[in-house]
CSV table of C-alpha atoms and ligand atoms in Angstrom, one decimal:
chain,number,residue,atom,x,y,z
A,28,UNK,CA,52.1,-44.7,-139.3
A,29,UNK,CA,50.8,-47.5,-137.1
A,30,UNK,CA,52.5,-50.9,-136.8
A,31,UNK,CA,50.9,-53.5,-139.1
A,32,UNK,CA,52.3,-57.2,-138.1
A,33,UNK,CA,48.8,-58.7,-136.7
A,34,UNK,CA,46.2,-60.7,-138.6
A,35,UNK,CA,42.7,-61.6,-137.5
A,36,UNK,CA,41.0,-65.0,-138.6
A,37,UNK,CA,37.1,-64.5,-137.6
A,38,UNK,CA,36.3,-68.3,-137.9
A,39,UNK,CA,33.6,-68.2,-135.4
A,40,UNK,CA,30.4,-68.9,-137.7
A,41,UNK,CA,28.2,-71.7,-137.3
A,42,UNK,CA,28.2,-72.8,-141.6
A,43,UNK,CA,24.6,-72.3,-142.0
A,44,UNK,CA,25.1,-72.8,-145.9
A,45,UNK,CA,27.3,-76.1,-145.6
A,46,UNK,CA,25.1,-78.3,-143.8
A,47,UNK,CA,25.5,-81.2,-143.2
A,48,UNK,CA,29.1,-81.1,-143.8
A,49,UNK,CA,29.5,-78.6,-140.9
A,50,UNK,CA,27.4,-79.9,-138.2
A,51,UNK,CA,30.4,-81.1,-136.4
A,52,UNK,CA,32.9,-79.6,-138.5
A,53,UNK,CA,34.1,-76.0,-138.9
A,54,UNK,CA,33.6,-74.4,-142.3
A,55,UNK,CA,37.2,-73.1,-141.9
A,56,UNK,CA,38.2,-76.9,-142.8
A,57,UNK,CA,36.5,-77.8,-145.3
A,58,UNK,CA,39.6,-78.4,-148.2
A,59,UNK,CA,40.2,-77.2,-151.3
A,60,UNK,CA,41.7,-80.5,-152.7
A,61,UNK,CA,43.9,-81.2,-149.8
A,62,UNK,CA,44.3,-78.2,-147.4
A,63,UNK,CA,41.5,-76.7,-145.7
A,64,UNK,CA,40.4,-73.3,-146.5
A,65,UNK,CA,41.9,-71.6,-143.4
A,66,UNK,CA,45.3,-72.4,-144.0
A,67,UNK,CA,45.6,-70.7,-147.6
A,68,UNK,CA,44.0,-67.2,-145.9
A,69,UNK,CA,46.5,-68.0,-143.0
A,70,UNK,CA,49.4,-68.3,-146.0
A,71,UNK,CA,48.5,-65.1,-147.8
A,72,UNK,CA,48.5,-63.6,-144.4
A,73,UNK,CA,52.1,-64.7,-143.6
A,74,UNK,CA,53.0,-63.8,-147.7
A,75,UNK,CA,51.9,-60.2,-147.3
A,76,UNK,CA,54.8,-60.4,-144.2
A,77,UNK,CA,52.5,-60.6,-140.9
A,78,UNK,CA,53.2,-62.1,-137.9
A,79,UNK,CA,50.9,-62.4,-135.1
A,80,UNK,CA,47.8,-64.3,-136.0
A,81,UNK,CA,44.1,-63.9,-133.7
A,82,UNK,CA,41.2,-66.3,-134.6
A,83,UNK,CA,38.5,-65.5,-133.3
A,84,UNK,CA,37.1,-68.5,-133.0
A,85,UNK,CA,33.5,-70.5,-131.2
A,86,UNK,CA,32.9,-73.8,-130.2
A,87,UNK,CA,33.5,-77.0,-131.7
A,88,UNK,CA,36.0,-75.4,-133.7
A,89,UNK,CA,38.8,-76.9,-131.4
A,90,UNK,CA,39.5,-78.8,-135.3
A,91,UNK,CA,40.8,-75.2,-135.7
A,92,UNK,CA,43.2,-75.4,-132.8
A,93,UNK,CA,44.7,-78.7,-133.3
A,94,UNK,CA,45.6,-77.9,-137.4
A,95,UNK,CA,48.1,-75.0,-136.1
A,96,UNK,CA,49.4,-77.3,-133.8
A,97,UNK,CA,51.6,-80.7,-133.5
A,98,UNK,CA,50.3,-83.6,-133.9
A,99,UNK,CA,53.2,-85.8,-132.8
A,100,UNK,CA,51.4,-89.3,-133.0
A,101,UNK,CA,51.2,-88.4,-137.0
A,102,UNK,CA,54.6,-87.0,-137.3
A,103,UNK,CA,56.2,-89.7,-135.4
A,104,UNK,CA,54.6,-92.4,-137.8
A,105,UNK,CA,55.8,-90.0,-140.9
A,106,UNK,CA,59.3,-89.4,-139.5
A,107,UNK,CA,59.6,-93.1,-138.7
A,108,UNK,CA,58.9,-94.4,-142.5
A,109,UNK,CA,60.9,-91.5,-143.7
A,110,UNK,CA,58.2,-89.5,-145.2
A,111,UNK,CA,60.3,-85.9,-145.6
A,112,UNK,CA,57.6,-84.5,-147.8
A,113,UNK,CA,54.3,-85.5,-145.7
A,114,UNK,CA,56.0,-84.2,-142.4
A,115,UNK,CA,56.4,-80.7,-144.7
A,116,UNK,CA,52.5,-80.8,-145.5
A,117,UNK,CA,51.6,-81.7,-141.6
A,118,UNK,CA,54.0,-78.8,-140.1
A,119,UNK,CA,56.3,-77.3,-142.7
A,120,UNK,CA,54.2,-74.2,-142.5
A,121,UNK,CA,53.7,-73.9,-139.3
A,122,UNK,CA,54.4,-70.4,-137.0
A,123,UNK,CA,56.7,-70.6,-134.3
A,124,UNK,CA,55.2,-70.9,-130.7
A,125,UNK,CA,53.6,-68.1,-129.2
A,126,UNK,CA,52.2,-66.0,-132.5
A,127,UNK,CA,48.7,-67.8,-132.7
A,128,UNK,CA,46.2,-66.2,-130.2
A,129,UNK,CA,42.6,-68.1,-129.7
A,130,UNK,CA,39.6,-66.3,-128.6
A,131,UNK,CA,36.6,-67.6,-128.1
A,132,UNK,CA,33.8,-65.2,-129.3
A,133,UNK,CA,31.8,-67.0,-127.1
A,134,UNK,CA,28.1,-66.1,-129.2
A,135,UNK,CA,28.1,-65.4,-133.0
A,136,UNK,CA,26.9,-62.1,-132.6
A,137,UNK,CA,28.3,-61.1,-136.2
A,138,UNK,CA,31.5,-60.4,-138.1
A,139,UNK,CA,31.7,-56.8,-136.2
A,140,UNK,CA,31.1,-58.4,-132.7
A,141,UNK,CA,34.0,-60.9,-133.9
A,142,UNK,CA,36.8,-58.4,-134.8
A,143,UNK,CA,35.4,-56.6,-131.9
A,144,UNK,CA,36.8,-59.5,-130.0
A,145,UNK,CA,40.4,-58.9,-130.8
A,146,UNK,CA,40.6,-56.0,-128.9
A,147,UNK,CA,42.8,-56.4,-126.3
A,148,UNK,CA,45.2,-58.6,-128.5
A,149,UNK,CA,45.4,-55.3,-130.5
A,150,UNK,CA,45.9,-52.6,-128.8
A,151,UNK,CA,46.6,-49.6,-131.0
A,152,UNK,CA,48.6,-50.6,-134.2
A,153,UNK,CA,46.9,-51.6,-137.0
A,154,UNK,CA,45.3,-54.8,-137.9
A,155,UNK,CA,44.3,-57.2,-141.1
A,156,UNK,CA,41.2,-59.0,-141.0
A,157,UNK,CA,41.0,-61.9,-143.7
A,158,UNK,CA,37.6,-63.6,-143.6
A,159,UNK,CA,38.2,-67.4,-144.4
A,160,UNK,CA,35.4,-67.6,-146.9
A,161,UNK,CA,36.7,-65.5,-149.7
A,162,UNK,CA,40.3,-67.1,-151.2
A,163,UNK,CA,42.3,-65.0,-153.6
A,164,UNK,CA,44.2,-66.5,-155.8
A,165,UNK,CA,47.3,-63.9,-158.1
A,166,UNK,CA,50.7,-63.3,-158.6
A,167,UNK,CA,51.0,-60.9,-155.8
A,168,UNK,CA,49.1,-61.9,-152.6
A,169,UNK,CA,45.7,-59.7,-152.0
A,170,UNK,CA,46.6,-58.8,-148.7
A,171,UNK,CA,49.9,-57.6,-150.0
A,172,UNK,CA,48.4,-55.4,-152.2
A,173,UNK,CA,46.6,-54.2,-149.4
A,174,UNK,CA,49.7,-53.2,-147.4
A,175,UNK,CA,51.6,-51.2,-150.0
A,176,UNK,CA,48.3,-49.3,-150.1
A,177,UNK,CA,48.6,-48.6,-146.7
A,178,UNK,CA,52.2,-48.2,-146.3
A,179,UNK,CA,51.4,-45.1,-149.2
A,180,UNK,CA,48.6,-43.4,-147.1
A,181,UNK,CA,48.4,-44.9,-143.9
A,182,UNK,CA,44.9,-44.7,-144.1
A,183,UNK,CA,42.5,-47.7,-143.5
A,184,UNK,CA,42.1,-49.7,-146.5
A,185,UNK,CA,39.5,-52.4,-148.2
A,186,UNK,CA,39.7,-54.6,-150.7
A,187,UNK,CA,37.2,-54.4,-152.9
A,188,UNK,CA,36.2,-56.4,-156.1
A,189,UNK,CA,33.3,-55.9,-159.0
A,190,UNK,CA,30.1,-57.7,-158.7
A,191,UNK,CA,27.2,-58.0,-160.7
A,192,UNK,CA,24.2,-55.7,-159.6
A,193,UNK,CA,21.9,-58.4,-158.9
A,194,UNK,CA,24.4,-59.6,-155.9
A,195,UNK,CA,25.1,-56.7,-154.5
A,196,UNK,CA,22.7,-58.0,-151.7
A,197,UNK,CA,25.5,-60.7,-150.7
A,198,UNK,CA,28.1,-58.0,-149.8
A,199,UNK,CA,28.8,-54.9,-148.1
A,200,UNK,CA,29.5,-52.2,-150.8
A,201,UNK,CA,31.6,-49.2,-151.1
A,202,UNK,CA,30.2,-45.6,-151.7
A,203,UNK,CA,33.2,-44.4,-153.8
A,204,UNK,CA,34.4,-41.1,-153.8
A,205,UNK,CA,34.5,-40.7,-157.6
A,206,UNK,CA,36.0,-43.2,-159.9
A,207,UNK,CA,39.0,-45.7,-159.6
A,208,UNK,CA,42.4,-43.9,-160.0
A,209,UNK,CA,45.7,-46.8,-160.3
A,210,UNK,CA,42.6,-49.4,-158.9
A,211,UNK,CA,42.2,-47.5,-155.9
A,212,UNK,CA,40.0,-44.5,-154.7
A,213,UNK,CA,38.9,-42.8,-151.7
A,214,UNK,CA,35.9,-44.4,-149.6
A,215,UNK,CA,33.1,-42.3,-148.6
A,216,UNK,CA,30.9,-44.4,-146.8
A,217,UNK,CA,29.5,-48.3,-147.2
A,218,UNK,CA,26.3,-50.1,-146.9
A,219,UNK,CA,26.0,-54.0,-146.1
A,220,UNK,CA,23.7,-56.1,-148.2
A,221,UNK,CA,21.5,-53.6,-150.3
A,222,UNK,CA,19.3,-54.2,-152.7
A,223,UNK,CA,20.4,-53.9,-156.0
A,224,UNK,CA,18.0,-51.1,-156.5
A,225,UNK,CA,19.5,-49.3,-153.1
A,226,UNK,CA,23.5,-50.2,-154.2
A,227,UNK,CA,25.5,-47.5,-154.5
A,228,UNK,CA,27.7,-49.1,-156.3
A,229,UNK,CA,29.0,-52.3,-157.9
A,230,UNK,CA,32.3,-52.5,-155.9
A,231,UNK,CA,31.8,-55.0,-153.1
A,232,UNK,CA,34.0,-55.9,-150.0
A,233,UNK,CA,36.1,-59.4,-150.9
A,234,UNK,CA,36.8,-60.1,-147.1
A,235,UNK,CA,39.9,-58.6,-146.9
A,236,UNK,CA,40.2,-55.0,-144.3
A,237,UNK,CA,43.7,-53.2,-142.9
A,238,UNK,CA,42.2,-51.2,-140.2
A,239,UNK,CA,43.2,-48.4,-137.5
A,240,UNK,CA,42.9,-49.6,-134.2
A,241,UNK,CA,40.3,-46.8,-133.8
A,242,UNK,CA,38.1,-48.8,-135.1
A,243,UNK,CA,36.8,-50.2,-132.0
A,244,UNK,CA,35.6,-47.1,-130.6
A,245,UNK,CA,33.5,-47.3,-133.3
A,246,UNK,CA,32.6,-51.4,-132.7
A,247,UNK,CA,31.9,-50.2,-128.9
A,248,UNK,CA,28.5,-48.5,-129.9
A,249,UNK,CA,27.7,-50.6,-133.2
A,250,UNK,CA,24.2,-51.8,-132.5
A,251,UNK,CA,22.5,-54.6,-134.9
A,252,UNK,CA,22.6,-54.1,-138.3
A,253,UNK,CA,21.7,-56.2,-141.8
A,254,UNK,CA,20.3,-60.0,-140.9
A,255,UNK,CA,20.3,-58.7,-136.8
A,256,UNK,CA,23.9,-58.9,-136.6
A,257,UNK,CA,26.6,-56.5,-135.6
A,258,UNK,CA,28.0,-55.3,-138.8
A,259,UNK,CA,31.8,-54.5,-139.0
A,260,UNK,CA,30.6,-52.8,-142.4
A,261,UNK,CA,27.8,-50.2,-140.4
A,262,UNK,CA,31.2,-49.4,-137.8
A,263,UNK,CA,33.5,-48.7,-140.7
A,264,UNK,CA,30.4,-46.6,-142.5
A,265,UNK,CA,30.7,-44.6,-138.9
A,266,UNK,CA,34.5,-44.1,-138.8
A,267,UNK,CA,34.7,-43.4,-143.0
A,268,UNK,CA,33.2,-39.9,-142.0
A,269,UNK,CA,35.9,-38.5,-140.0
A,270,UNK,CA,39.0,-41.2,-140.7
A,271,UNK,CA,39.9,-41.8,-144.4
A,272,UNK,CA,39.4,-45.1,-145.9
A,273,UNK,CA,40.2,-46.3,-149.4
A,274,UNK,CA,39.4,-49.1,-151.5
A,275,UNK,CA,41.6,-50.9,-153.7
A,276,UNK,CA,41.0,-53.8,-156.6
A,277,UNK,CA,42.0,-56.8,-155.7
A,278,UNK,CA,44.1,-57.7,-159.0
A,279,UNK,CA,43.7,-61.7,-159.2
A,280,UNK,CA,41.2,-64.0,-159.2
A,281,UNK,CA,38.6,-64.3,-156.4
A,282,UNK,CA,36.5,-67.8,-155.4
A,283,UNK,CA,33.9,-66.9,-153.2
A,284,UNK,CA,34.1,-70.1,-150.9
A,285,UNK,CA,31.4,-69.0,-148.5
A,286,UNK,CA,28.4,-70.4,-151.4
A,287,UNK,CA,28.7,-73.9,-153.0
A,288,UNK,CA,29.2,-73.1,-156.3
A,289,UNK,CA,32.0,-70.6,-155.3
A,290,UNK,CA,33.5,-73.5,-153.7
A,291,UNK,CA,33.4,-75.7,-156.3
A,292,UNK,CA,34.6,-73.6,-158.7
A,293,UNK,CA,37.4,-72.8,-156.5
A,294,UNK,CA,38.1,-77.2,-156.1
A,295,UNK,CA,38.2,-77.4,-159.8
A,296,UNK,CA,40.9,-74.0,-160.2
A,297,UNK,CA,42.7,-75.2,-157.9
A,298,UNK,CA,43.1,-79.0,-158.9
A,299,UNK,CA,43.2,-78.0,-162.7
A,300,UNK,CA,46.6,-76.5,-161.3
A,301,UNK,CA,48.2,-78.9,-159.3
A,302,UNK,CA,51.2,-80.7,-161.2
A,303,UNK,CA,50.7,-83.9,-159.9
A,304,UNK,CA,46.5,-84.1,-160.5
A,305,UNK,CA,46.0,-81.3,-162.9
A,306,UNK,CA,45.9,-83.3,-166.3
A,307,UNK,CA,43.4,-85.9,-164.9
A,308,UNK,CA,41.8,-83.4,-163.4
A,309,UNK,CA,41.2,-81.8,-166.9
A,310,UNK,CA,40.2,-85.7,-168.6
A,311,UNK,CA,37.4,-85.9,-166.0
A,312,UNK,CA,35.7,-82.7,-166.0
A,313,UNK,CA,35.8,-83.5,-170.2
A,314,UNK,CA,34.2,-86.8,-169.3
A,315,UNK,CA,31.6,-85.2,-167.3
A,316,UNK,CA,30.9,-81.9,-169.3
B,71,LIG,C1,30.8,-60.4,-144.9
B,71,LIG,C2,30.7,-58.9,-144.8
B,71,LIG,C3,30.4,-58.3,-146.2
B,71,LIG,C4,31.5,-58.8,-147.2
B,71,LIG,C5,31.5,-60.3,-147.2
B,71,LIG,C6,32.6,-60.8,-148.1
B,71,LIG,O1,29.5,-60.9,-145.2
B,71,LIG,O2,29.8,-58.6,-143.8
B,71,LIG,O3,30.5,-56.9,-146.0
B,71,LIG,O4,31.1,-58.2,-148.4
B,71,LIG,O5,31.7,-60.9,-145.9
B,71,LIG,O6,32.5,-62.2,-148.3
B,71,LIG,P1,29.1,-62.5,-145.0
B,71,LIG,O7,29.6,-63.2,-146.3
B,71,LIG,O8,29.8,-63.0,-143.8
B,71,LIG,O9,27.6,-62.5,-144.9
């Protein structure tokens, strides 16, 4: 079985759907409460025991950068007035040097293109790929889920979740091979975006992949796919016909932070939990309802 210690970030999109708010900020940053989006992903990631982490990553998303990194002015300041639990939130959970790679994936060709990208960073163990977008919130992180699945069968492995029919044009869905056995079961082939008259299924991808490196032989040749981008959903369809693949439930509760309402649901979850806001949290969405 292939080495499985590395974790790709693509954070390379432009935001389209968070405008203005991301004109000159990343998507990636925007905060649920108090920590942007990228840093819970990167915290499952490092949950589920990884331990090399590749963004792939575009311009103006330097923000990106500078959030994994020092920021000595800051924790000068904090360390000066004695502020032991602020100088945990600014680099408590921080990687040591050396396991963050950048790459620039130069144009946003797509989320194939991206993980494409990582290539060379690679080589030929196997990889996650955590799409910021999508946070997961259960007992036992998603992406450790993931890797018991794939420390059972070595095969590559998706996370999938249930939508309703009439989205299954938001997400790439699975073609299962027969029903779900122990919320898992064997992937025959996928399709990104389809109609909800085309789906073959209601069992979408939730952003969350373990993949064999091989899967870049297959990115090599992937030509434009669904909305003229370079689907990492139409290589996988490619590899699922000779390499095995299998899909398992994401047990837990999934927020969807790539559309508004998805993001605001996740905002009010997440504050309705928080010790220190939670209860007021809970007075003003009663004085509001
Ligand atoms: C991407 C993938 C899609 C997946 C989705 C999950 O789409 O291409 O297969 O279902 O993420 O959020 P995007 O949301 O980037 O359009």
């Amino acid at each position: 079985m292939k080495k499985l210690k590395k974790a790709v970030f693509p954070v390379g999109g432009l935001g389209t759907r968070f405008l203005p708010a991301t004109k000159a900020m990343p998507k990636e940053m925007l905060t649920l409460v108090d920590k942007p989006i990228i840093q819970y992903v990167f915290e499952e990631a490092i949950a589920a025991g990884f331990e090399e982490f590749i963004f792939i990553t575009g311009r103006n998303k330097n923000i990106i950068n500078n959030h994994f990194d020092h920021n000595y002015e800051l924790q000068k300041a904090l360390n000066d007035k004695a502020k032991k639990e602020e100088l945990e939130q600014t680099t408590g959970w921080m990687p040591e040097p050396g396991s963050i790679a950048f790459i620039r994936q130069q144009e946003p060709l797509g989320l194939g293109h991206a993980v494409w990208c990582a290539r060379n960073f690679i080589g030929d163990e196997a990889f996650a790929v955590l799409l910021p977008d999508e946070i997961m919130k259960s007992k036992k992180p998603c992406l450790q889920q993931m890797r018991e699945a794939y420390e059972q069968s070595g095969s590559s492995i998706i996370a999938v979740g249930e939508v309703e029919k009439k989205d299954t044009n938001k997400y790439g869905i699975i073609i299962p091979n027969g029903e779900l056995k122990n919320n898992s079961v064997r992937v025959k082939g996928m399709v990104e975006k389809p109609k909800p008259e085309d789906a073959p299924s209601n069992l979408a991808i939730i952003g969350r992949y373990i993949l064999d490196s091989d899967i870049f032989k297959y990115l090599d040749r992937t030509q434009k796919g669904a909305g003229g981008e370079i689907q990492l959903t139409d290589a996988m369809a490619e590899m699922a016909k000779t390499y095995e693949y299998n899909a398992v439930k994401f047990e837990g509760q999934r927020y969807d932070c790539g559309n508004k309402l998805g993001f605001i649901e996740a905002t009010i979850a997440f504050a309705l939990e928080r010790k220190d806001l939670g209860d007021d949290v809970k007075k003003l969405i009663k004085k509001y309802a």
